[in-house]
Tab-separated table of C-alpha atoms and ligand atoms in Angstrom:
chain	number	residue	atom	x	y	z
A	200	UNK	CA	111.335	110.752	82.925
A	201	UNK	CA	111.541	114.351	81.663
A	202	UNK	CA	109.501	116.761	83.742
A	203	UNK	CA	106.259	118.088	82.208
A	204	UNK	CA	107.296	121.511	83.447
A	205	UNK	CA	110.675	121.587	81.670
A	206	UNK	CA	110.909	125.052	80.119
A	207	UNK	CA	112.147	127.793	82.304
A	208	UNK	CA	114.606	125.294	83.792
A	209	UNK	CA	116.104	122.288	82.082
A	210	UNK	CA	114.001	120.130	84.380
A	211	UNK	CA	117.034	118.165	85.486
A	212	UNK	CA	116.632	117.779	89.198
A	213	UNK	CA	118.724	116.020	91.773
A	214	UNK	CA	117.468	112.547	92.643
A	215	UNK	CA	117.337	113.534	96.307
A	216	UNK	CA	115.201	116.554	95.427
A	217	UNK	CA	112.912	114.383	93.286
A	218	UNK	CA	112.345	111.912	96.075
A	219	UNK	CA	111.748	114.661	98.567
A	220	UNK	CA	109.335	116.487	96.280
A	221	UNK	CA	107.333	113.473	95.149
A	222	UNK	CA	103.924	112.762	96.642
A	223	UNK	CA	103.028	109.756	94.505
A	224	UNK	CA	103.688	107.311	97.336
A	225	UNK	CA	100.601	108.637	99.090
A	226	UNK	CA	98.524	110.475	96.477
A	227	UNK	CA	98.407	107.507	94.063
A	228	UNK	CA	95.362	106.351	96.005
A	229	UNK	CA	93.475	109.228	94.337
A	230	UNK	CA	94.036	107.850	90.819
A	231	UNK	CA	90.348	107.270	90.228
A	232	UNK	CA	89.286	110.720	91.367
A	233	UNK	CA	92.070	112.231	89.279
A	234	UNK	CA	91.031	110.384	86.136
A	235	UNK	CA	87.294	111.045	86.593
A	236	UNK	CA	88.084	114.716	87.153
A	237	UNK	CA	90.153	114.800	83.977
A	238	UNK	CA	87.402	113.102	81.995
A	239	UNK	CA	84.922	115.754	83.123
A	240	UNK	CA	87.445	118.453	82.279
A	241	UNK	CA	88.045	117.081	78.780
A	242	UNK	CA	84.339	116.848	78.199
A	243	UNK	CA	83.803	120.466	79.261
A	244	UNK	CA	86.701	121.665	77.067
A	245	UNK	CA	85.053	119.907	74.115
A	246	UNK	CA	81.571	121.216	74.884
A	247	UNK	CA	82.909	124.779	75.076
A	248	UNK	CA	84.943	124.351	71.847
A	249	UNK	CA	88.182	125.035	73.671
A	250	UNK	CA	89.382	121.810	72.085
A	251	UNK	CA	87.522	119.963	69.319
A	252	UNK	CA	84.797	117.492	70.153
A	253	UNK	CA	86.832	114.655	68.667
A	254	UNK	CA	89.912	115.640	70.678
A	255	UNK	CA	87.747	115.580	73.792
A	256	UNK	CA	86.472	112.114	72.918
A	257	UNK	CA	90.001	110.874	72.299
A	258	UNK	CA	91.104	112.214	75.682
A	259	UNK	CA	88.119	110.666	77.453
A	260	UNK	CA	88.732	107.271	75.816
A	261	UNK	CA	92.403	107.435	76.672
A	262	UNK	CA	91.648	108.303	80.293
A	263	UNK	CA	89.121	105.527	80.556
A	264	UNK	CA	91.710	103.099	79.214
A	265	UNK	CA	94.205	104.214	81.847
A	266	UNK	CA	91.594	103.798	84.581
A	267	UNK	CA	90.709	100.297	83.420
A	268	UNK	CA	94.350	99.309	83.107
A	269	UNK	CA	95.167	100.514	86.604
A	270	UNK	CA	92.167	98.711	88.043
A	271	UNK	CA	92.954	95.470	86.237
A	272	UNK	CA	96.590	95.661	87.303
A	273	UNK	CA	97.814	95.977	83.721
A	274	UNK	CA	99.243	99.428	84.342
A	275	UNK	CA	101.497	99.908	87.357
A	276	UNK	CA	101.687	103.378	88.782
A	277	UNK	CA	105.230	104.687	88.373
A	278	UNK	CA	106.455	105.433	91.866
A	279	UNK	CA	109.168	107.715	90.547
A	280	UNK	CA	106.588	110.129	89.111
A	281	UNK	CA	106.173	113.484	90.821
A	282	UNK	CA	102.558	112.911	91.755
A	283	UNK	CA	99.424	111.133	90.543
A	284	UNK	CA	98.347	114.100	88.389
A	285	UNK	CA	101.657	114.079	86.478
A	286	UNK	CA	101.626	110.317	86.168
A	287	UNK	CA	98.182	110.199	84.559
A	288	UNK	CA	98.930	113.067	82.186
A	289	UNK	CA	102.275	111.596	81.205
A	290	UNK	CA	100.730	108.189	80.572
A	291	UNK	CA	97.968	109.791	78.522
A	292	UNK	CA	100.457	111.633	76.349
A	293	UNK	CA	102.476	108.456	75.971
A	294	UNK	CA	99.359	106.714	74.677
A	295	UNK	CA	97.789	109.516	72.615
A	296	UNK	CA	100.699	111.671	71.503
A	297	UNK	CA	100.209	115.440	71.171
A	298	UNK	CA	96.480	115.468	71.857
A	299	UNK	CA	97.258	114.258	75.383
A	300	UNK	CA	99.046	117.539	75.955
A	301	UNK	CA	95.768	119.417	75.494
A	302	UNK	CA	94.154	118.024	78.632
A	303	UNK	CA	95.777	120.536	80.941
A	304	UNK	CA	94.261	123.542	79.094
A	305	UNK	CA	92.421	125.899	81.479
A	306	UNK	CA	93.510	123.920	84.502
A	307	UNK	CA	96.367	123.809	86.983
A	308	UNK	CA	97.568	121.158	89.345
A	309	UNK	CA	96.504	123.545	92.081
A	310	UNK	CA	92.797	123.241	91.334
A	311	UNK	CA	93.278	119.637	90.227
A	312	UNK	CA	94.720	118.507	93.555
A	313	UNK	CA	92.046	120.393	95.487
A	314	UNK	CA	89.419	118.664	93.332
A	315	UNK	CA	90.876	115.185	93.792
A	316	UNK	CA	91.206	115.590	97.540
A	317	UNK	CA	87.621	116.796	97.849
A	318	UNK	CA	86.328	113.920	95.740
A	319	UNK	CA	88.333	111.411	97.755
A	320	UNK	CA	87.193	112.754	101.120
A	321	UNK	CA	83.612	112.961	99.902
A	322	UNK	CA	83.625	109.226	99.119
A	323	UNK	CA	85.409	108.232	102.295
A	324	UNK	CA	83.019	110.328	104.385
A	325	UNK	CA	80.134	108.256	103.036
A	326	UNK	CA	81.795	105.011	104.033
A	327	UNK	CA	82.693	106.346	107.477
A	328	UNK	CA	79.050	107.335	108.035
A	329	UNK	CA	77.937	103.829	107.029
A	330	UNK	CA	80.404	102.255	109.424
A	331	UNK	CA	79.380	104.492	112.342
A	332	UNK	CA	75.787	103.490	111.622
A	333	UNK	CA	76.721	99.808	111.852
A	334	UNK	CA	78.481	100.306	115.152
A	335	UNK	CA	75.603	102.350	116.549
A	336	UNK	CA	73.247	99.566	115.557
A	337	UNK	CA	75.337	96.979	117.410
A	338	UNK	CA	75.406	99.182	120.489
A	339	UNK	CA	71.652	99.680	120.280
A	340	UNK	CA	71.026	95.935	119.998
A	341	UNK	CA	73.133	95.339	123.147
A	342	UNK	CA	71.371	98.196	124.908
A	343	UNK	CA	67.947	96.790	124.105
A	344	UNK	CA	68.942	93.385	125.491
A	345	UNK	CA	70.132	95.082	128.677
A	346	UNK	CA	67.658	97.872	129.188
A	347	UNK	CA	66.779	96.345	132.601
A	348	UNK	CA	70.269	95.163	133.585
A	349	UNK	CA	71.275	97.054	136.702
A	350	UNK	CA	74.812	98.333	137.114
A	351	UNK	CA	76.463	101.020	139.188
A	352	UNK	CA	76.581	104.423	137.515
A	353	UNK	CA	79.713	106.381	138.353
A	354	UNK	CA	80.835	109.922	138.840
A	355	UNK	CA	84.514	110.509	139.664
A	356	UNK	CA	84.740	106.718	139.150
A	357	UNK	CA	82.957	106.395	142.511
A	358	UNK	CA	79.642	104.568	142.666
A	359	UNK	CA	76.989	107.222	142.245
A	360	UNK	CA	73.493	105.971	141.393
A	361	UNK	CA	72.171	102.718	139.968
A	362	UNK	CA	71.608	102.770	136.235
A	363	UNK	CA	70.851	100.231	133.564
A	364	UNK	CA	73.587	98.958	131.276
A	365	UNK	CA	71.311	99.767	128.357
A	366	UNK	CA	71.182	103.373	129.514
A	367	UNK	CA	74.959	103.544	129.741
A	368	UNK	CA	75.387	102.114	126.243
A	369	UNK	CA	72.791	104.456	124.786
A	370	UNK	CA	74.896	107.401	125.951
A	371	UNK	CA	77.486	106.226	123.423
A	372	UNK	CA	74.826	105.711	120.774
A	373	UNK	CA	73.844	109.365	121.193
A	374	UNK	CA	77.465	110.469	120.801
A	375	UNK	CA	77.840	108.376	117.665
A	376	UNK	CA	74.631	109.808	116.294
A	377	UNK	CA	76.162	113.260	116.565
A	378	UNK	CA	79.295	111.946	114.845
A	379	UNK	CA	77.116	110.773	111.963
A	380	UNK	CA	75.562	114.219	111.806
A	381	UNK	CA	78.956	115.903	111.940
A	382	UNK	CA	80.307	113.880	109.004
A	383	UNK	CA	77.119	114.337	106.999
A	384	UNK	CA	77.220	118.063	107.646
A	385	UNK	CA	80.865	118.597	106.790
A	386	UNK	CA	80.346	116.709	103.565
A	387	UNK	CA	78.344	119.717	102.364
A	388	UNK	CA	81.449	121.849	102.701
A	389	UNK	CA	83.688	119.213	101.104
A	390	UNK	CA	81.303	118.969	98.191
A	391	UNK	CA	82.205	122.334	96.671
A	392	UNK	CA	83.987	122.154	93.337
A	393	UNK	CA	87.278	124.056	93.004
A	394	UNK	CA	88.097	123.054	89.420
A	395	UNK	CA	88.336	126.027	87.072
A	396	UNK	CA	90.042	128.117	89.742
A	397	UNK	CA	93.166	127.178	87.781
A	398	UNK	CA	96.475	128.310	89.272
A	399	UNK	CA	94.765	130.958	91.413
A	400	UNK	CA	93.213	133.677	89.285
A	401	UNK	CA	90.744	131.830	87.055
A	402	UNK	CA	91.222	131.648	83.300
A	403	UNK	CA	90.792	133.577	80.057
A	404	UNK	CA	89.155	130.585	78.332
A	405	UNK	CA	85.378	130.513	78.259
A	406	UNK	CA	85.098	127.506	80.552
A	407	UNK	CA	81.911	126.287	82.159
A	408	UNK	CA	82.799	125.512	85.728
A	409	UNK	CA	79.259	124.604	86.683
A	410	UNK	CA	79.021	122.015	83.925
A	411	UNK	CA	82.199	120.337	85.177
A	412	UNK	CA	80.983	120.479	88.788
A	413	UNK	CA	77.652	118.953	87.831
A	414	UNK	CA	79.284	116.109	85.909
A	415	UNK	CA	81.310	115.292	89.007
A	416	UNK	CA	78.329	115.404	91.372
A	417	UNK	CA	79.185	118.603	93.206
A	418	UNK	CA	76.469	120.781	94.736
A	419	UNK	CA	78.321	124.072	94.383
A	420	UNK	CA	81.475	125.626	92.963
A	421	UNK	CA	84.122	127.621	94.819
A	422	UNK	CA	83.077	131.220	94.222
A	423	UNK	CA	86.530	132.681	94.726
A	424	UNK	CA	89.304	131.057	92.715
A	425	UNK	CA	92.012	132.000	95.238
A	426	UNK	CA	89.988	130.387	98.006
A	427	UNK	CA	89.320	127.427	95.713
A	428	UNK	CA	93.000	126.509	95.464
A	429	UNK	CA	94.225	127.756	98.837
A	430	UNK	CA	92.000	126.535	101.544
A	431	UNK	CA	92.087	123.175	103.165
A	432	UNK	CA	89.541	123.905	105.874
A	433	UNK	CA	87.559	120.900	104.658
A	434	UNK	CA	90.580	118.729	105.504
A	435	UNK	CA	90.803	120.272	108.960
A	436	UNK	CA	87.090	119.792	109.513
A	437	UNK	CA	87.308	116.206	108.384
A	438	UNK	CA	90.221	115.499	110.737
A	439	UNK	CA	88.349	117.259	113.554
A	440	UNK	CA	85.299	115.047	113.044
A	441	UNK	CA	87.607	111.999	112.967
A	442	UNK	CA	89.190	113.195	116.216
A	443	UNK	CA	85.826	113.639	117.898
A	444	UNK	CA	84.736	110.185	116.800
A	445	UNK	CA	87.992	108.685	118.066
A	446	UNK	CA	87.554	110.481	121.372
A	447	UNK	CA	84.168	108.801	121.756
A	448	UNK	CA	85.535	105.386	120.768
A	449	UNK	CA	88.462	105.875	123.114
A	450	UNK	CA	86.223	106.576	126.102
A	451	UNK	CA	84.198	103.466	125.390
A	452	UNK	CA	87.447	101.531	124.922
A	453	UNK	CA	88.681	102.737	128.288
A	454	UNK	CA	85.467	101.518	129.908
A	455	UNK	CA	85.669	98.150	128.180
A	456	UNK	CA	89.253	97.776	129.409
A	457	UNK	CA	88.099	98.551	132.962
A	458	UNK	CA	85.019	96.359	132.721
A	459	UNK	CA	87.026	93.352	131.498
A	460	UNK	CA	89.467	93.585	134.431
A	461	UNK	CA	89.152	91.075	137.281
A	462	UNK	CA	88.323	93.963	139.583
A	463	UNK	CA	85.184	94.865	137.620
A	464	UNK	CA	84.357	91.767	135.576
A	465	UNK	CA	81.269	93.442	134.128
A	466	UNK	CA	81.782	92.137	130.607
A	467	UNK	CA	83.791	89.558	128.765
A	468	UNK	CA	84.998	89.992	125.219
A	469	UNK	CA	84.900	87.105	122.768
A	470	UNK	CA	88.136	85.188	122.269
A	471	UNK	CA	88.182	86.448	118.696
A	472	UNK	CA	88.733	90.017	119.891
A	473	UNK	CA	91.225	89.483	122.701
A	474	UNK	CA	94.813	88.367	122.963
A	475	UNK	CA	96.860	86.316	125.387
A	476	UNK	CA	100.216	87.015	126.939
A	477	UNK	CA	103.448	85.384	125.821
A	478	UNK	CA	104.391	84.667	129.428
A	479	UNK	CA	101.330	84.874	131.708
A	480	UNK	CA	98.996	81.960	130.952
A	481	UNK	CA	95.981	83.480	132.712
A	482	UNK	CA	95.837	86.567	130.534
A	483	UNK	CA	93.028	87.670	128.265
A	484	UNK	CA	93.814	91.175	127.190
A	485	UNK	CA	91.519	93.747	125.586
A	486	UNK	CA	94.140	94.698	123.019
A	487	UNK	CA	91.664	95.906	120.394
A	488	UNK	CA	90.137	98.418	122.782
A	489	UNK	CA	93.586	99.493	123.938
A	490	UNK	CA	94.701	100.024	120.354
A	491	UNK	CA	91.636	102.124	119.574
A	492	UNK	CA	92.440	104.238	122.625
A	493	UNK	CA	96.062	104.433	121.518
A	494	UNK	CA	95.267	105.314	117.915
A	495	UNK	CA	93.170	108.250	119.076
A	496	UNK	CA	96.427	110.081	119.712
A	497	UNK	CA	97.606	109.745	116.141
A	498	UNK	CA	94.313	111.090	114.766
A	499	UNK	CA	94.579	114.119	117.075
A	500	UNK	CA	98.110	114.433	115.720
A	501	UNK	CA	96.763	114.511	112.166
A	502	UNK	CA	94.407	117.343	113.095
A	503	UNK	CA	97.089	119.394	114.820
A	504	UNK	CA	99.559	118.802	111.986
A	505	UNK	CA	97.019	120.129	109.462
A	506	UNK	CA	96.188	123.208	111.504
A	507	UNK	CA	99.851	123.953	112.063
A	508	UNK	CA	100.801	123.397	108.428
A	509	UNK	CA	98.161	125.890	107.289
A	510	UNK	CA	98.468	128.627	109.881
A	511	UNK	CA	101.339	130.558	108.343
A	512	UNK	CA	100.660	130.089	104.654
A	513	UNK	CA	100.204	133.144	102.460
A	514	UNK	CA	97.622	132.783	99.696
A	515	UNK	CA	97.440	131.029	97.306
A	516	UNK	CA	98.936	127.520	96.766
A	517	UNK	CA	102.153	126.606	98.597
A	518	UNK	CA	103.927	123.292	98.388
A	519	UNK	CA	103.458	122.889	102.135
A	520	UNK	CA	99.896	121.944	101.276
A	521	UNK	CA	101.054	118.662	99.772
A	522	UNK	CA	101.427	117.626	103.424
A	523	UNK	CA	97.636	117.696	103.875
A	524	UNK	CA	97.058	114.322	102.280
A	525	UNK	CA	99.007	112.013	104.551
A	526	UNK	CA	97.163	113.487	107.501
A	527	UNK	CA	93.654	113.133	106.133
A	528	UNK	CA	94.399	109.686	104.726
A	529	UNK	CA	95.869	108.534	108.006
A	530	UNK	CA	92.907	109.915	109.949
A	531	UNK	CA	90.465	108.214	107.560
A	532	UNK	CA	92.320	104.880	107.533
A	533	UNK	CA	92.584	104.843	111.315
A	534	UNK	CA	88.933	105.686	111.885
A	535	UNK	CA	87.838	103.004	109.418
A	536	UNK	CA	90.058	100.339	110.991
A	537	UNK	CA	88.789	101.212	114.459
A	538	UNK	CA	85.132	101.158	113.401
A	539	UNK	CA	85.650	97.840	111.612
A	540	UNK	CA	87.020	96.196	114.735
A	541	UNK	CA	84.648	97.876	117.174
A	542	UNK	CA	81.306	96.706	115.795
A	543	UNK	CA	82.024	92.943	115.987
A	544	UNK	CA	83.828	93.429	119.303
A	545	UNK	CA	80.647	94.919	120.789
A	546	UNK	CA	78.508	92.259	119.169
A	547	UNK	CA	80.533	89.449	120.737
A	548	UNK	CA	80.724	91.047	124.179
A	549	UNK	CA	79.084	89.045	126.980
A	550	UNK	CA	77.469	91.076	129.730
A	551	UNK	CA	77.986	89.608	133.223
A	552	UNK	CA	74.738	90.850	134.733
A	553	UNK	CA	75.253	89.254	138.148
A	554	UNK	CA	78.566	90.984	138.686
A	555	UNK	CA	77.091	94.318	137.675
A	556	UNK	CA	74.271	93.856	140.158
A	557	UNK	CA	76.614	92.776	142.950
A	558	UNK	CA	78.744	95.863	142.367
A	559	UNK	CA	75.665	98.060	142.468
A	560	UNK	CA	74.485	96.561	145.735
A	561	UNK	CA	77.369	97.955	147.743
A	562	UNK	CA	78.551	101.492	148.116
A	563	UNK	CA	75.344	103.257	149.190
A	564	UNK	CA	74.418	103.831	145.608
A	565	UNK	CA	70.796	104.353	146.670
A	566	UNK	CA	71.527	107.160	149.169
A	567	UNK	CA	69.957	109.759	146.860
A	568	UNK	CA	66.778	107.692	146.794
A	569	UNK	CA	66.761	107.551	150.578
A	570	UNK	CA	66.962	111.344	150.671
A	571	UNK	CA	64.210	111.590	148.024
A	572	UNK	CA	62.064	109.319	150.232
A	573	UNK	CA	62.179	111.912	153.020
A	574	UNK	CA	61.622	114.773	150.577
A	575	UNK	CA	58.475	113.099	149.273
A	576	UNK	CA	57.314	112.943	152.901
A	577	UNK	CA	57.726	116.696	153.230
A	578	UNK	CA	61.305	117.321	154.346
A	579	UNK	CA	63.312	119.962	152.405
A	580	UNK	CA	65.951	118.267	150.210
A	581	UNK	CA	68.966	119.811	151.969
A	582	UNK	CA	67.767	118.569	155.408
A	583	UNK	CA	67.039	115.123	153.980
A	584	UNK	CA	70.480	115.085	152.331
A	585	UNK	CA	72.145	115.821	155.679
A	586	UNK	CA	70.253	113.124	157.589
A	587	UNK	CA	71.028	110.517	154.925
A	588	UNK	CA	74.699	111.490	154.938
A	589	UNK	CA	74.777	110.841	158.692
A	590	UNK	CA	73.010	107.507	158.251
A	591	UNK	CA	75.586	106.462	155.628
A	592	UNK	CA	78.396	107.480	157.999
A	593	UNK	CA	76.907	105.428	160.824
A	594	UNK	CA	76.359	102.423	158.578
A	595	UNK	CA	80.006	102.510	157.463
A	596	UNK	CA	81.142	102.749	161.102
A	597	UNK	CA	78.943	99.773	162.070
A	598	UNK	CA	79.464	97.555	159.031
A	599	UNK	CA	75.907	97.954	157.739
A	600	UNK	CA	74.330	99.037	154.473
A	601	UNK	CA	71.114	100.979	153.934
A	602	UNK	CA	69.192	97.796	153.148
A	603	UNK	CA	70.185	96.118	156.450
A	604	UNK	CA	69.863	99.045	158.840
A	605	UNK	CA	66.909	98.391	161.144
A	606	UNK	CA	63.815	100.580	161.073
A	607	UNK	CA	64.250	101.631	164.719
A	608	UNK	CA	67.694	102.957	163.824
A	609	UNK	CA	66.227	104.883	160.908
A	610	UNK	CA	63.596	106.307	163.202
A	611	UNK	CA	66.352	107.767	165.413
A	612	UNK	CA	67.144	110.107	162.555
A	613	UNK	CA	63.612	110.953	161.502
A	614	UNK	CA	60.097	109.955	162.432
A	615	UNK	CA	59.229	110.149	158.750
A	616	UNK	CA	60.919	106.811	158.090
A	617	UNK	CA	58.573	103.841	157.737
A	618	UNK	CA	58.793	100.214	156.588
A	619	UNK	CA	58.077	101.212	152.978
A	620	UNK	CA	61.532	102.802	152.816
A	621	UNK	CA	63.107	99.405	152.021
A	622	UNK	CA	61.024	99.080	148.893
A	623	UNK	CA	61.824	102.640	147.908
A	624	UNK	CA	65.586	102.138	148.143
A	625	UNK	CA	65.671	98.750	146.412
A	626	UNK	CA	67.800	99.029	143.272
A	627	UNK	CA	64.971	97.945	141.012
A	628	UNK	CA	62.753	100.726	142.352
A	629	UNK	CA	65.602	103.247	142.044
A	630	UNK	CA	66.015	102.362	138.396
A	631	UNK	CA	62.365	101.835	137.452
A	632	UNK	CA	61.280	105.122	138.973
A	633	UNK	CA	63.731	107.230	137.008
A	634	UNK	CA	61.185	107.800	134.282
A	635	UNK	CA	62.186	111.375	133.466
A	636	UNK	CA	62.907	111.813	129.760
A	637	UNK	CA	66.427	110.563	129.071
A	638	UNK	CA	66.555	108.814	132.458
A	639	UNK	CA	67.635	105.291	133.290
A	640	UNK	CA	64.279	103.481	133.574
A	641	UNK	CA	63.778	100.671	131.043
A	642	UNK	CA	60.892	102.569	129.373
A	643	UNK	CA	63.004	105.667	129.035
A	644	UNK	CA	65.897	103.630	127.617
A	645	UNK	CA	63.480	102.026	125.147
A	646	UNK	CA	62.405	105.492	124.022
A	647	UNK	CA	66.063	106.379	123.458
A	648	UNK	CA	66.589	103.173	121.487
A	649	UNK	CA	63.554	103.919	119.295
A	650	UNK	CA	64.790	107.441	118.701
A	651	UNK	CA	68.266	106.291	117.641
A	652	UNK	CA	66.849	103.561	115.408
A	653	UNK	CA	64.623	106.091	113.656
A	654	UNK	CA	67.480	108.553	113.209
A	655	UNK	CA	69.772	105.930	111.725
A	656	UNK	CA	67.135	104.795	109.300
A	657	UNK	CA	66.739	108.331	107.980
A	658	UNK	CA	70.366	109.432	108.191
B	238	LIG	N1	101.466	117.088	94.527
B	238	LIG	C1	100.998	118.411	94.713
B	238	LIG	C2	100.164	118.495	96.009
B	238	LIG	O1	99.822	117.474	96.523
B	238	LIG	C3	100.136	118.819	93.571
B	238	LIG	C4	100.040	120.280	93.360
B	238	LIG	C5	101.318	120.827	92.852
B	238	LIG	N2	101.197	122.183	92.429
B	238	LIG	C6	102.254	122.927	92.262
B	238	LIG	N3	102.006	124.153	91.902
B	238	LIG	N4	103.452	122.518	92.441
B	238	LIG	O2	99.879	119.532	96.525
């Protein structure tokens, strides 16, 4: 098809150059945003008498027809077109004749593509937020069911202190809550309307940019036309929020992979979210969690690619910027796929409470509580810490644990030890007594659950 921009050149380009230049393979997904943007533009041109009212109506009807035909499958998007903006305009002109050629008055593809991308990301941000909410809800439900389930808490992947599984899960709920906030916040910066910036310098027509922005549901307009067409910081921010979310999902994935191993056996995933091996009959692999962890790398890649693509670009538009879309689309698609699989995977996860408890019972996980016992009886913490360290060392040498070491042996280290120490170092006491705000006690975990529930309701 002849190029819309035939004029200075004869518009006859090499097929290889056409293929290389074309973005329709990936920007066709913005057809709806492109058409809605054009409808608002036509309407503004009519309202400001830049074209006649009836021309505006004709354009709007024509655009609506194209939208309906694409959605019903009657109109196939021509994959040899240069991009979605050219395709829609060409189709419009094909249908309406000369009046179709008036649509691009007081507009450029530079502000048009910035508009479409912002509208697309705005919509996708809303669905990502909804999906993070769903996942957070699933995590919160599991946490509530296990707010008293004791497990070992780790630092350096060494048993550290007993915690509740609910507490551990709620840590992820808090991270996801911040992800929700991050996406909701960046949406404010996406939702700034660039249309009317035109190629870069604005226009001599008496347009009404605010009218167009309002029609399209934008809160603000870009106040500098060069910035309006040049910046893609909203794409970078979006990819950064996707990366952060993936980092959180990847950490949880890593834990699920560990927990489902024979060595841990803390949880079991449902058959529906695991795979077998083609050779080893005993296998039940956590492939979904592994894939989420693996896909995190590609989302980071999208972020770095965007930052790198932009860093050397002089103002204003450069064709390099066409590369922004594959990255943001890939980041969005990946995040959505991962969230979709994660929520039901968590829902169907069985918690093996006994195994968690057994793991917590070994490893001197209550040594801090033993030290605290002495502190509460008047010993300075550092001295108590030292004594308890020696007791642990002796226990290891003699094949004992804190619970089985006899009182007379305790007394050799300090006269402050009494029979009540066994109650104080029992795992249930260790957990139940950690009532500090944010701590691991069931009441504290319940408070965290209530907080997250409230936040999600109002988010
Ligand atoms: N397909 C192009 C993109 O995605 C549209 C903008 C083209 N503008 C231009 N001046 N060549 O960036």
